[in-house]
Amino acid sequence: MSLAEFALIDRIRARTAEREDVLLGIGDDAALLQPRPNEHLVVTADTLNGGVHFPDDTASFDIGWKTLAVNLSDLAAMGARPAWCTLAMSLPDASPDWIESFADGFFALADEHAIALVGGDTTRGPLSLSVTAMGQVARGQALRRDRAQVGDDIWVSGTLGDAAGALQLWQRGELNVATATLLADYEALRLRLLRPIPRVTLGLRLRAFAHAAVDISDGLLADLGHIAARSGVGAEVDADALPLSAALRGVLGRDAARDCALRGGDDYELCFTAAADQRDALHALAESLRLPLTRIGRIVDGQGVQCEGERGPGGYQHFAD
Amino acid sequence: MSLAEFALIDRIRARTAEREDVLLGIGDDAALLQPRPNEHLVVTADTLNGGVHFPDDTASFDIGWKTLAVNLSDLAAMGARPAWCTLAMSLPDASPDWIESFADGFFALADEHAIALVGGDTTRGPLSLSVTAMGQVARGQALRRDRAQVGDDIWVSGTLGDAAGALQLWQRGELNVATATLLADYEALRLRLLRPIPRVTLGLRLRAFAHAAVDISDGLLADLGHIAARSGVGAEVDADALPLSAALRGVLGRDAARDCALRGGDDYELCFTAAADQRDALHALAESLRLPLTRIGRIVDGQGVQCEGERGPGGYQHFAD
């Protein structure tokens, strides 16, 4: 390790949350952790690369935030409580200011969920950030993709398509030339792309209600397709029921907005299935979390995802097996 | 995820070891694992980048091997038994053959230590491989850097400097132009650089004998310096006692070989301290493991690492605090 790496690690170590279950954090060959008895360990790993997963001119605070957010979102989709993470950073020629601001974004979210950074390394190279996040869930309570049952309702949290809409505008350069009347909409969409909110609390609460869950990172149709495939069932989505933000509709119009909601990734909302007799409970949960939960379809016999209201033969479009 | 990524993940998933404590492996939002009761979790993360941590023309089998080896070495230095790992791969334009051979190397070592790959992702970009490895150790039994005691002997496993020697020769282009008489030596050194053997079994056995341990990845002086600093003690090394391979001495000569042993990284041997009354037990352990264990110095009052026999004022050279 270089001296610069030591200095960076010292700075990052000083920032990380203290947890009683971290017996030995950064600074030895490995971290020493105390898992909770009678709980399962939940582990996920996700990488963000500059120019691929975010535009090259993204602010480093936002990169730090999103690097952790996409991993917390996977823990949320399992109903797990975040505990620890590692971070492997490949940095080109990052200034101390860049790193400080990256750490500000990373730890703003880490502290909110009391997740401790317990290891990692830095290397020199094109910007790339890999996190492995670990969480815990009581035995038998994890949310999985393979537990959807025929007759379940399909639900999503929040609004869909905002991140994809923001990315489209960014790529067309329109985020910088917005007129004053549209600026608030643009800004709302931009925040959805840059600072996704992992639905950790929702995931924890859904353990009592949901049969199957997934986070929406590749797009609703693709990710719901994973639930269908792994559960051996089909899924029908009502395109008219998709929760679209006013900002997305205002900026893109209804058809393009719906397309973003179906196919756009990066929303990091949760998609889950639950028995029909849970509707009242889920509406109450939405109110208590101040987070919209919208019923968008149902689990059926068969396979693949079909979408009512989308153009296609017979009003149905068949997307994926 | 792209279709190519799914195919790659399917291929890798089919290769990974089955473990009873993996309740849900690759294929959901996260893996679901069953930690052993009354054990601590040991977590480490290390990245290898092409052109930085290995020459660009390294065979992909060797890259796969080394990617896991450097992480298993950290678990070994903690006295932990390997359990699970994640792998984040950034690949430039890897052919199926390249990936297959990478997986061959990775899983050859993974299977040897029964470690299961439970998550990860692939992205397109310059070659970079990040592993987070998880192991387990009974409470209170982990080997740490901060437990060296004044009066302890300092020991190292195997021979030192071989990897650094091979790298020097590689960089000078001499690995390809060796005369027949030197070829065997070159090959021996090259294997030490490309296929480091993580000392996992040694680490497990050392829990009964060692006070402090570290793996030698940055060089003996640097890594022993970590033990000294974290334990609040000094270390004296006898340069004449360093275990040098016949191959290294034959190819580089004694002085250059010693320099590689002191300052060269990438050997992934263990350096540890133990009370003087453990000498017989450690010699017996060396015999039973068929792995040399060599006493190279002692822990003293003070700070930093001093090396007897090295040029420098008074025959001592003071290296690090």
XYZ file of C-alpha atoms in Angstrom:
642
model
C 0.000 0.000 0.000
C 1.165 3.515 -0.716
C 1.343 6.230 1.924
C -1.510 7.985 0.136
C -3.583 4.845 0.501
C -2.842 4.687 4.214
C -3.875 8.316 4.619
C -7.061 7.706 2.684
C -7.868 4.607 4.708
C -7.230 6.464 7.960
C -9.580 9.194 6.873
C -12.257 6.739 5.882
C -11.829 4.646 9.015
C -12.385 7.724 11.143
C -15.673 8.302 9.358
C -17.243 4.894 9.680
C -20.016 4.180 12.153
C -19.194 2.366 15.381
C -21.073 -0.830 15.973
C -20.772 -3.092 18.974
C -20.659 -6.126 16.692
C -17.465 -4.906 14.961
C -14.729 -6.391 17.157
C -11.962 -5.402 14.773
C -12.556 -3.036 11.869
C -10.252 -1.673 9.193
C -6.572 -2.111 10.056
C -5.885 -5.827 10.403
C -5.700 -8.468 7.682
C -9.469 -8.790 7.934
C -12.365 -7.521 10.001
C -13.713 -9.536 12.908
C -17.492 -9.401 13.288
C -20.081 -10.840 15.631
C -23.144 -12.115 13.743
C -26.417 -12.216 15.661
C -27.471 -15.639 16.870
C -30.399 -17.245 15.071
C -30.123 -14.914 12.109
C -29.051 -15.545 8.574
C -26.337 -13.559 6.869
C -27.422 -11.740 3.696
C -24.649 -10.841 1.234
C -24.734 -8.868 -2.010
C -22.121 -7.266 -4.271
C -22.572 -4.534 -6.856
C -20.166 -2.418 -8.868
C -20.578 1.036 -10.374
C -18.243 2.183 -13.150
C -17.759 5.756 -14.326
C -19.274 6.394 -17.753
C -21.288 3.162 -17.547
C -23.413 3.361 -14.412
C -23.300 7.116 -14.041
C -22.300 9.970 -16.364
C -18.638 10.961 -16.109
C -19.506 14.424 -14.808
C -21.531 13.152 -11.846
C -20.685 14.905 -8.572
C -18.579 12.710 -6.300
C -21.052 13.098 -3.400
C -23.706 11.486 -5.590
C -21.335 8.719 -6.703
C -20.574 7.930 -3.076
C -24.268 7.859 -2.205
C -25.281 5.708 -5.144
C -22.405 3.241 -4.693
C -23.836 2.259 -1.337
C -27.494 2.775 -2.255
C -27.595 0.111 -4.966
C -26.239 -2.440 -2.495
C -28.560 -1.420 0.349
C -31.397 -1.798 -2.133
C -30.486 -5.473 -2.594
C -30.500 -5.973 1.180
C -33.886 -4.211 1.309
C -35.276 -6.592 -1.310
C -34.332 -9.475 0.988
C -35.907 -7.890 4.060
C -32.496 -7.696 5.718
C -31.198 -5.189 8.236
C -27.868 -3.695 6.999
C -24.804 -4.400 9.144
C -21.397 -4.190 7.438
C -19.821 -3.528 4.059
C -16.528 -3.513 2.186
C -15.560 -1.011 -0.518
C -13.042 -1.557 -3.313
C -12.204 1.706 -5.054
C -10.335 2.136 -8.277
C -9.556 5.830 -8.642
C -7.894 7.613 -11.573
C -6.343 10.751 -10.101
C -8.780 11.728 -7.415
C -8.083 14.929 -5.508
C -8.473 15.016 -1.720
C -11.574 17.160 -2.275
C -13.078 14.572 -4.586
C -12.472 11.794 -2.074
C -13.782 13.852 0.832
C -16.981 14.572 -1.035
C -17.312 10.950 -2.156
C -16.984 9.915 1.489
C -19.577 12.532 2.490
C -22.099 10.921 0.149
C -21.195 7.366 1.073
C -21.342 7.926 4.825
C -24.452 10.117 4.711
C -26.318 7.021 3.605
C -24.230 4.563 5.639
C -24.915 6.462 8.868
C -28.617 6.615 8.112
C -28.701 2.821 8.077
C -25.976 2.247 10.691
C -23.925 0.138 8.304
C -20.214 -0.009 9.149
C -17.435 -0.041 6.550
C -15.130 -2.831 7.711
C -12.681 -3.354 4.873
C -11.686 -2.674 1.314
C -8.873 -1.292 -0.712
C -7.949 1.419 -3.167
C -6.128 0.959 -6.426
C -5.222 3.336 -9.219
C -7.219 2.966 -12.407
C -10.389 4.054 -14.175
C -13.134 4.998 -11.715
C -14.800 1.838 -10.406
C -16.493 1.200 -7.075
C -17.371 -2.256 -5.786
C -19.286 -2.763 -2.567
C -20.073 -6.012 -0.821
C -22.848 -5.366 1.684
C -23.807 -7.703 4.504
C -27.024 -7.707 6.435
C -28.926 -9.985 8.774
C -32.429 -11.394 8.853
C -34.138 -13.743 11.290
C -34.215 -17.339 10.087
C -37.056 -18.061 7.702
C -38.005 -14.396 7.304
C -35.973 -13.417 4.232
C -37.859 -12.116 1.202
C -36.962 -14.132 -1.885
C -37.716 -14.029 -5.590
C -38.994 -17.592 -5.731
C -41.994 -17.447 -3.438
C -44.682 -15.736 -5.558
C -47.998 -17.598 -5.544
C -50.737 -17.708 -8.151
C -53.402 -15.204 -7.133
C -50.943 -12.809 -5.455
C -51.237 -9.113 -6.122
C -48.179 -7.422 -7.611
C -47.157 -4.202 -5.898
C -44.491 -1.559 -6.382
C -43.263 1.173 -4.077
C -42.852 4.836 -4.990
C -43.002 5.938 -8.618
C -41.334 4.227 -11.549
C -39.351 5.492 -14.517
C -38.007 8.685 -12.964
C -34.361 7.627 -13.052
C -34.589 6.456 -16.661
C -36.324 9.710 -17.588
C -33.582 11.749 -15.970
C -30.915 9.741 -17.771
C -32.610 10.332 -21.133
C -32.729 14.066 -20.505
C -29.128 14.088 -19.301
C -27.942 12.241 -22.375
C -29.828 14.723 -24.599
C -28.224 17.570 -22.673
C -31.599 18.935 -21.628
C -30.953 18.983 -17.927
C -28.775 22.021 -18.408
C -31.035 24.001 -20.718
C -34.333 23.594 -18.913
C -36.703 26.536 -18.828
C -37.574 27.881 -15.416
C -41.030 26.283 -15.388
C -39.572 22.816 -15.931
C -36.568 23.189 -13.647
C -38.307 21.786 -10.584
C -39.407 18.697 -12.533
C -35.931 18.175 -13.929
C -34.381 18.523 -10.504
C -36.828 16.034 -9.006
C -35.972 13.462 -11.681
C -32.258 14.127 -11.394
C -32.341 13.417 -7.665
C -34.091 10.120 -8.347
C -31.244 9.128 -10.665
C -28.388 10.369 -8.509
C -29.631 9.695 -4.994
C -31.809 6.633 -5.085
C -33.408 5.873 -1.722
C -32.945 2.220 -0.828
C -36.236 0.987 0.613
C -34.659 -0.631 3.650
C -37.454 0.146 6.109
C -40.080 -1.012 3.646
C -38.176 -4.277 3.128
C -38.046 -4.893 6.862
C -41.781 -4.252 7.218
C -42.691 -6.361 4.179
C -41.391 -9.515 5.865
C -44.817 -9.694 7.510
C -46.787 -9.292 4.278
C -44.935 -10.191 1.091
C -44.462 -13.564 -0.563
C -41.741 -12.542 -3.029
C -39.728 -9.389 -3.631
C -37.104 -7.902 -5.930
C -35.598 -4.459 -6.281
C -36.077 -2.664 -9.581
C -32.610 -2.041 -10.946
C -32.937 -3.342 -14.508
C -36.524 -2.218 -15.136
C -39.912 -3.440 -13.920
C -40.489 -5.940 -16.738
C -37.037 -7.462 -16.379
C -37.041 -7.640 -12.597
C -40.621 -8.845 -12.272
C -39.593 -11.411 -14.885
C -37.051 -12.728 -12.366
C -39.802 -13.269 -9.792
C -41.962 -15.038 -12.382
C -39.137 -17.254 -13.631
C -37.831 -18.199 -10.196
C -41.324 -18.813 -8.810
C -42.506 -20.783 -11.851
C -45.496 -18.490 -12.433
C -46.656 -15.784 -14.817
C -47.258 -12.109 -14.128
C -49.832 -9.703 -15.590
C -49.201 -5.982 -15.322
C -51.805 -3.302 -15.906
C -49.902 -0.498 -17.628
C -52.586 2.025 -16.648
C -51.953 1.303 -12.991
C -48.224 2.138 -13.058
C -47.362 4.898 -10.586
C -45.885 7.758 -12.640
C -44.613 10.930 -11.033
C -46.071 14.239 -12.095
C -42.532 15.343 -12.923
C -41.972 12.473 -15.334
C -45.331 12.940 -17.040
C -44.772 16.683 -17.236
C -41.386 16.401 -18.853
C -41.766 13.350 -21.104
C -45.524 12.987 -21.676
C -47.616 9.993 -20.694
C -46.501 7.424 -23.282
C -42.781 7.976 -22.888
C -43.205 8.111 -19.126
C -44.965 4.744 -19.136
C -42.194 3.288 -21.276
C -39.598 4.478 -18.757
C -41.656 2.934 -15.959
C -41.803 -0.448 -17.685
C -38.304 -0.701 -19.094
C -36.126 1.880 -17.373
C -33.742 0.737 -14.670
C -32.144 2.454 -11.713
C -35.337 3.266 -9.774
C -34.427 0.993 -6.847
C -38.027 0.746 -5.780
C -39.251 -2.617 -4.528
C -41.578 -4.856 -6.520
C -43.281 -7.509 -4.403
C -46.183 -9.914 -4.376
C -48.671 -10.471 -1.566
C -51.931 -12.309 -1.008
C -55.066 -10.336 -1.896
C -56.210 -10.304 1.741
C -53.226 -8.092 2.604
C -54.471 -5.082 0.652
C -55.769 -3.140 3.632
C -52.659 -3.868 5.632
C -50.436 -2.707 2.785
C -52.392 0.506 2.303
C -51.982 1.158 6.015
C -48.261 0.395 5.747
C -47.948 2.872 2.855
C -49.555 5.539 4.992
C -47.377 4.863 8.004
C -44.197 4.965 5.874
C -45.456 7.952 3.822
C -44.426 5.961 0.761
C -46.912 5.082 -2.004
C -47.525 1.366 -2.513
C -49.396 0.648 -5.727
C -51.075 -2.542 -6.871
C -50.115 -2.973 -10.534
C -51.121 -6.530 -11.436
C -51.410 -10.131 -10.402
C -49.543 -13.423 -10.403
C -51.139 -16.029 -12.703
C -50.604 -19.560 -13.887
C -48.127 -19.699 -16.730
C -44.839 -17.989 -17.341
C -43.392 -14.642 -18.350
C -44.693 -11.131 -17.877
C -47.622 -9.782 -19.853
C -48.618 -6.158 -19.880
C -52.190 -5.037 -20.465
C -52.569 -1.628 -22.082
C -49.288 -1.839 -23.968
C -49.441 -1.922 -27.747
C -49.076 -5.451 -29.104
C -51.218 -8.261 -30.498
C -54.539 -8.491 -28.666
C -53.597 -5.632 -26.383
C -51.030 -7.795 -24.661
C -47.325 -7.718 -25.163
C -45.342 -10.765 -24.110
C -41.995 -9.801 -22.755
C -39.945 -12.434 -21.109
C -40.008 -16.044 -20.020
C -27.652 -7.167 -16.833
C -26.879 -8.216 -20.389
C -27.636 -11.658 -21.770
C -23.891 -12.304 -21.914
C -23.697 -11.510 -18.223
C -26.491 -13.960 -17.449
C -24.724 -16.671 -19.439
C -21.468 -15.970 -17.648
C -23.164 -16.009 -14.258
C -24.919 -19.277 -15.076
C -21.608 -20.820 -16.048
C -19.936 -19.601 -12.893
C -22.844 -20.601 -10.672
C -22.632 -24.143 -12.021
C -18.978 -24.264 -11.009
C -19.222 -23.106 -7.434
C -18.923 -25.497 -4.517
C -22.066 -26.609 -2.708
C -22.119 -25.895 0.980
C -24.896 -26.752 3.395
C -24.668 -23.289 4.916
C -25.540 -21.599 1.598
C -29.338 -21.458 1.745
C -29.606 -19.280 -1.356
C -26.634 -18.653 -3.622
C -26.253 -16.630 -6.803
C -29.592 -15.765 -8.414
C -31.586 -13.694 -5.931
C -31.001 -10.100 -4.866
C -28.525 -11.386 -2.310
C -27.207 -14.638 -0.931
C -28.644 -16.140 2.244
C -26.079 -17.792 4.486
C -26.091 -19.619 7.803
C -23.171 -18.549 10.013
C -21.953 -21.044 12.597
C -23.091 -20.366 16.147
C -20.435 -19.118 18.557
C -18.080 -18.133 15.769
C -16.977 -14.758 14.564
C -17.245 -13.681 10.975
C -13.950 -12.701 9.312
C -14.204 -10.420 6.275
C -11.531 -9.141 3.889
C -11.542 -7.446 0.476
C -8.736 -7.215 -2.069
C -8.580 -6.080 -5.674
C -6.193 -7.044 -8.466
C -5.854 -4.803 -11.522
C -4.292 -5.777 -14.847
C -0.932 -4.104 -15.426
C -0.687 -3.119 -11.763
C -0.936 -6.320 -9.721
C 0.060 -8.679 -12.497
C 1.699 -8.219 -15.922
C -0.780 -7.717 -18.750
C 0.260 -10.941 -20.463
C -0.480 -13.135 -17.430
C -2.442 -16.288 -18.264
C -6.077 -16.029 -17.203
C -5.862 -19.261 -15.164
C -3.172 -17.626 -13.043
C -5.191 -14.414 -12.706
C -8.185 -16.424 -11.482
C -6.025 -18.300 -8.987
C -4.280 -15.232 -7.639
C -7.494 -13.192 -7.369
C -8.781 -15.629 -4.784
C -5.382 -16.501 -3.279
C -4.623 -12.994 -2.026
C -7.949 -12.941 -0.182
C -7.605 -16.438 1.260
C -4.200 -15.344 2.496
C -5.832 -12.609 4.569
C -8.240 -15.145 6.070
C -5.249 -17.403 6.791
C -3.498 -14.580 8.624
C -6.550 -14.343 10.909
C -6.659 -18.092 11.569
C -10.073 -18.262 9.877
C -11.658 -21.105 7.970
C -12.835 -19.888 4.522
C -16.571 -20.038 3.865
C -17.965 -17.699 1.194
C -16.883 -15.018 -1.244
C -18.163 -12.486 -3.763
C -16.405 -11.546 -7.005
C -16.766 -8.283 -8.915
C -15.228 -8.537 -12.367
C -14.529 -5.713 -14.747
C -13.604 -7.263 -18.097
C -12.449 -5.482 -21.265
C -13.400 -7.839 -24.117
C -12.883 -11.246 -22.612
C -13.414 -14.258 -24.865
C -15.353 -17.283 -23.582
C -12.022 -19.151 -23.508
C -10.448 -16.476 -21.360
C -13.338 -16.580 -18.910
C -13.399 -20.366 -18.805
C -9.718 -20.478 -18.005
C -10.068 -17.705 -15.415
C -12.828 -19.738 -13.768
C -10.622 -22.847 -13.893
C -7.947 -21.061 -11.886
C -10.383 -19.421 -9.472
C -12.315 -22.601 -8.712
C -9.231 -24.820 -8.544
C -8.264 -22.883 -5.440
C -11.840 -22.302 -4.234
C -12.615 -26.023 -4.295
C -9.409 -26.823 -2.438
C -10.621 -24.682 0.437
C -14.359 -25.368 0.029
C -15.159 -21.683 -0.302
C -18.416 -20.949 -2.161
C -18.906 -18.044 -4.542
C -22.229 -16.536 -3.472
C -22.495 -13.272 -5.372
C -20.888 -10.640 -7.501
C -21.249 -8.950 -10.827
C -19.540 -8.320 -14.133
C -19.087 -4.992 -15.833
C -17.269 -3.931 -18.955
C -14.058 -2.023 -18.424
C -10.321 -2.391 -17.877
C -9.462 -5.718 -16.244
C -10.111 -5.489 -12.504
C -11.078 -8.203 -10.043
C -12.387 -7.515 -6.547
C -13.063 -10.293 -4.089
C -14.654 -10.035 -0.668
C -13.895 -13.233 1.235
C -15.694 -14.345 4.385
C -14.469 -16.909 6.867
C -15.270 -18.010 10.383
C -13.258 -18.487 13.545
C -14.265 -19.574 17.026
C -14.752 -16.662 19.425
C -11.495 -15.441 20.935
C -9.307 -17.537 18.648
C -8.623 -15.110 15.797
C -5.007 -14.226 15.056
C -4.523 -10.475 15.130
C -1.730 -8.015 14.413
C -1.951 -6.319 17.784
C -1.072 -9.156 20.137
C 2.724 -9.471 19.818
C 4.518 -9.560 23.190
C 8.019 -8.492 24.126
C 10.197 -11.600 24.130
C 8.244 -13.355 21.371
C 10.130 -15.061 18.571
C 9.356 -13.844 15.047
C 8.693 -16.609 12.533
C 7.943 -16.804 8.814
C 6.610 -19.662 6.721
C 8.124 -20.905 3.456
C 10.772 -18.881 1.665
C 10.727 -15.134 1.101
C 11.469 -12.955 -1.901
C 10.666 -15.461 -4.635
C 7.697 -13.543 -6.038
C 9.610 -10.253 -6.080
C 12.542 -11.999 -7.768
C 10.282 -13.425 -10.458
C 8.712 -10.027 -11.046
C 12.159 -8.419 -11.476
C 13.120 -11.051 -14.034
C 9.792 -10.722 -15.812
C 10.145 -6.968 -16.041
C 13.677 -7.363 -17.432
C 12.346 -9.846 -19.981
C 14.652 -12.571 -18.703
C 11.982 -15.160 -18.045
C 11.746 -15.743 -21.760
C 15.438 -15.906 -22.581
C 16.642 -18.155 -19.799
C 19.303 -20.711 -20.588
C 18.358 -24.326 -20.059
C 20.310 -24.622 -16.818
C 18.404 -21.760 -15.238
C 14.988 -22.641 -16.602
C 13.966 -24.747 -13.621
C 14.860 -21.937 -11.223
C 12.987 -19.396 -13.284
C 9.944 -21.614 -13.454
C 9.972 -22.165 -9.703
C 10.048 -18.421 -9.057
C 7.412 -17.730 -11.666
C 5.007 -20.139 -9.988
C 5.556 -18.376 -6.691
C 4.523 -15.097 -8.300
C 1.578 -16.436 -10.300
C 0.164 -19.121 -8.025
C 0.756 -18.049 -4.450
C -0.342 -20.684 -1.945
C -2.461 -19.128 0.786
C -1.344 -20.651 4.085
C -4.848 -21.463 5.258
C -4.028 -24.703 7.068
C -1.041 -23.102 8.748
C -3.216 -20.225 9.923
C -5.759 -22.613 11.413
C -3.028 -24.533 13.247
C -1.287 -21.384 14.464
C -4.306 -20.411 16.573
C -2.853 -22.721 19.227
C 0.636 -21.215 19.132
C 0.862 -17.687 17.764
C 0.353 -14.370 19.543
C 0.182 -12.167 16.419
C 0.166 -12.810 12.694
C 0.129 -11.014 9.343
C 0.426 -12.188 5.768
C 3.356 -10.904 3.736
C 1.857 -9.048 0.809
C 3.752 -5.748 0.925
C 7.126 -7.156 2.024
C 8.445 -8.537 5.310
C 9.693 -5.211 6.683
C 6.441 -3.435 5.890
C 4.129 -6.164 7.147
C 6.133 -6.957 10.270
C 6.060 -3.195 10.801
C 2.268 -3.455 11.034
C 2.550 -6.023 13.831
C 5.035 -3.819 15.677
C 2.971 -0.673 15.288
C -0.339 -2.243 16.225
C 1.165 -4.138 19.180
C 3.155 -1.165 20.473
C 6.463 -3.048 20.350
C 9.669 -3.187 18.298
C 10.940 -6.001 16.098
C 14.517 -7.148 15.405
C 15.168 -9.232 12.313
C 18.351 -11.225 11.675
C 18.929 -10.860 7.928
C 21.184 -13.939 7.920
C 18.291 -16.058 9.155
C 15.907 -15.209 6.306
C 14.746 -18.316 4.448
C 15.874 -17.893 0.821
C 15.079 -20.456 -1.841
C 17.929 -22.040 -3.767
C 16.220 -20.819 -6.933
C 16.249 -17.187 -5.814
C 19.874 -17.342 -4.671
C 20.870 -19.125 -7.869
C 19.265 -16.590 -10.155
C 19.848 -13.299 -8.305
C 22.785 -13.967 -5.982
C 22.692 -13.730 -2.194
C 22.547 -9.954 -1.693
C 19.791 -9.275 -4.202
C 17.912 -12.326 -2.938
C 18.034 -10.996 0.627
C 16.809 -7.636 -0.548
C 13.825 -9.292 -2.242
C 13.118 -11.233 0.954
C 13.089 -8.069 3.082
C 11.307 -5.664 0.775
C 9.577 -7.671 -1.929
C 5.857 -8.228 -1.689
C 3.515 -10.848 -3.064
C 4.961 -13.868 -1.222
C 1.785 -14.452 0.807
C 3.670 -16.346 3.455
C 2.664 -15.795 7.071
C 4.784 -13.841 9.538
C 3.856 -14.504 13.156
C 5.118 -14.164 16.696
C 5.081 -16.817 19.408
C 6.500 -17.318 22.885
C 10.000 -18.843 23.007
C 8.660 -21.980 24.727
C 6.726 -22.836 21.557
C 9.833 -23.512 19.456
C 9.673 -27.301 19.640
C 5.971 -27.316 18.941
C 6.433 -25.073 15.909
C 9.257 -27.202 14.520
C 6.972 -30.219 14.880
C 4.162 -28.300 13.163
C 6.494 -27.435 10.279
C 7.312 -31.091 9.858
C 3.700 -32.211 9.958
C 2.697 -29.589 7.373
C 5.849 -30.151 5.271
C 6.232 -26.390 5.262
C 9.386 -24.678 6.566
C 8.840 -22.406 9.570
C 11.874 -20.245 10.267
C 12.694 -18.159 13.324
C 14.035 -14.846 12.010
C 14.080 -12.507 14.999
C 12.435 -11.333 18.169
C 9.953 -8.815 19.538
C 11.588 -6.182 21.761
C 10.696 -3.113 23.754
C 10.516 -0.051 21.556
C 9.084 0.580 18.148
C 9.757 -0.062 14.476
C 11.636 -2.856 12.738
C 15.405 -3.150 12.896
C 17.386 -5.515 10.753
C 20.735 -6.937 11.871
C 23.133 -7.794 9.053
C 21.768 -5.124 6.719
C 24.067 -2.282 5.746
C 23.382 0.863 7.755
C 24.818 2.737 10.746
C 26.043 0.344 13.424
C 24.995 -2.634 11.363
C 21.350 -1.819 12.009
C 18.985 -0.210 9.629
C 15.882 1.411 11.047
C 12.970 0.992 8.716
C 9.596 1.967 9.970
C 7.774 3.179 13.047
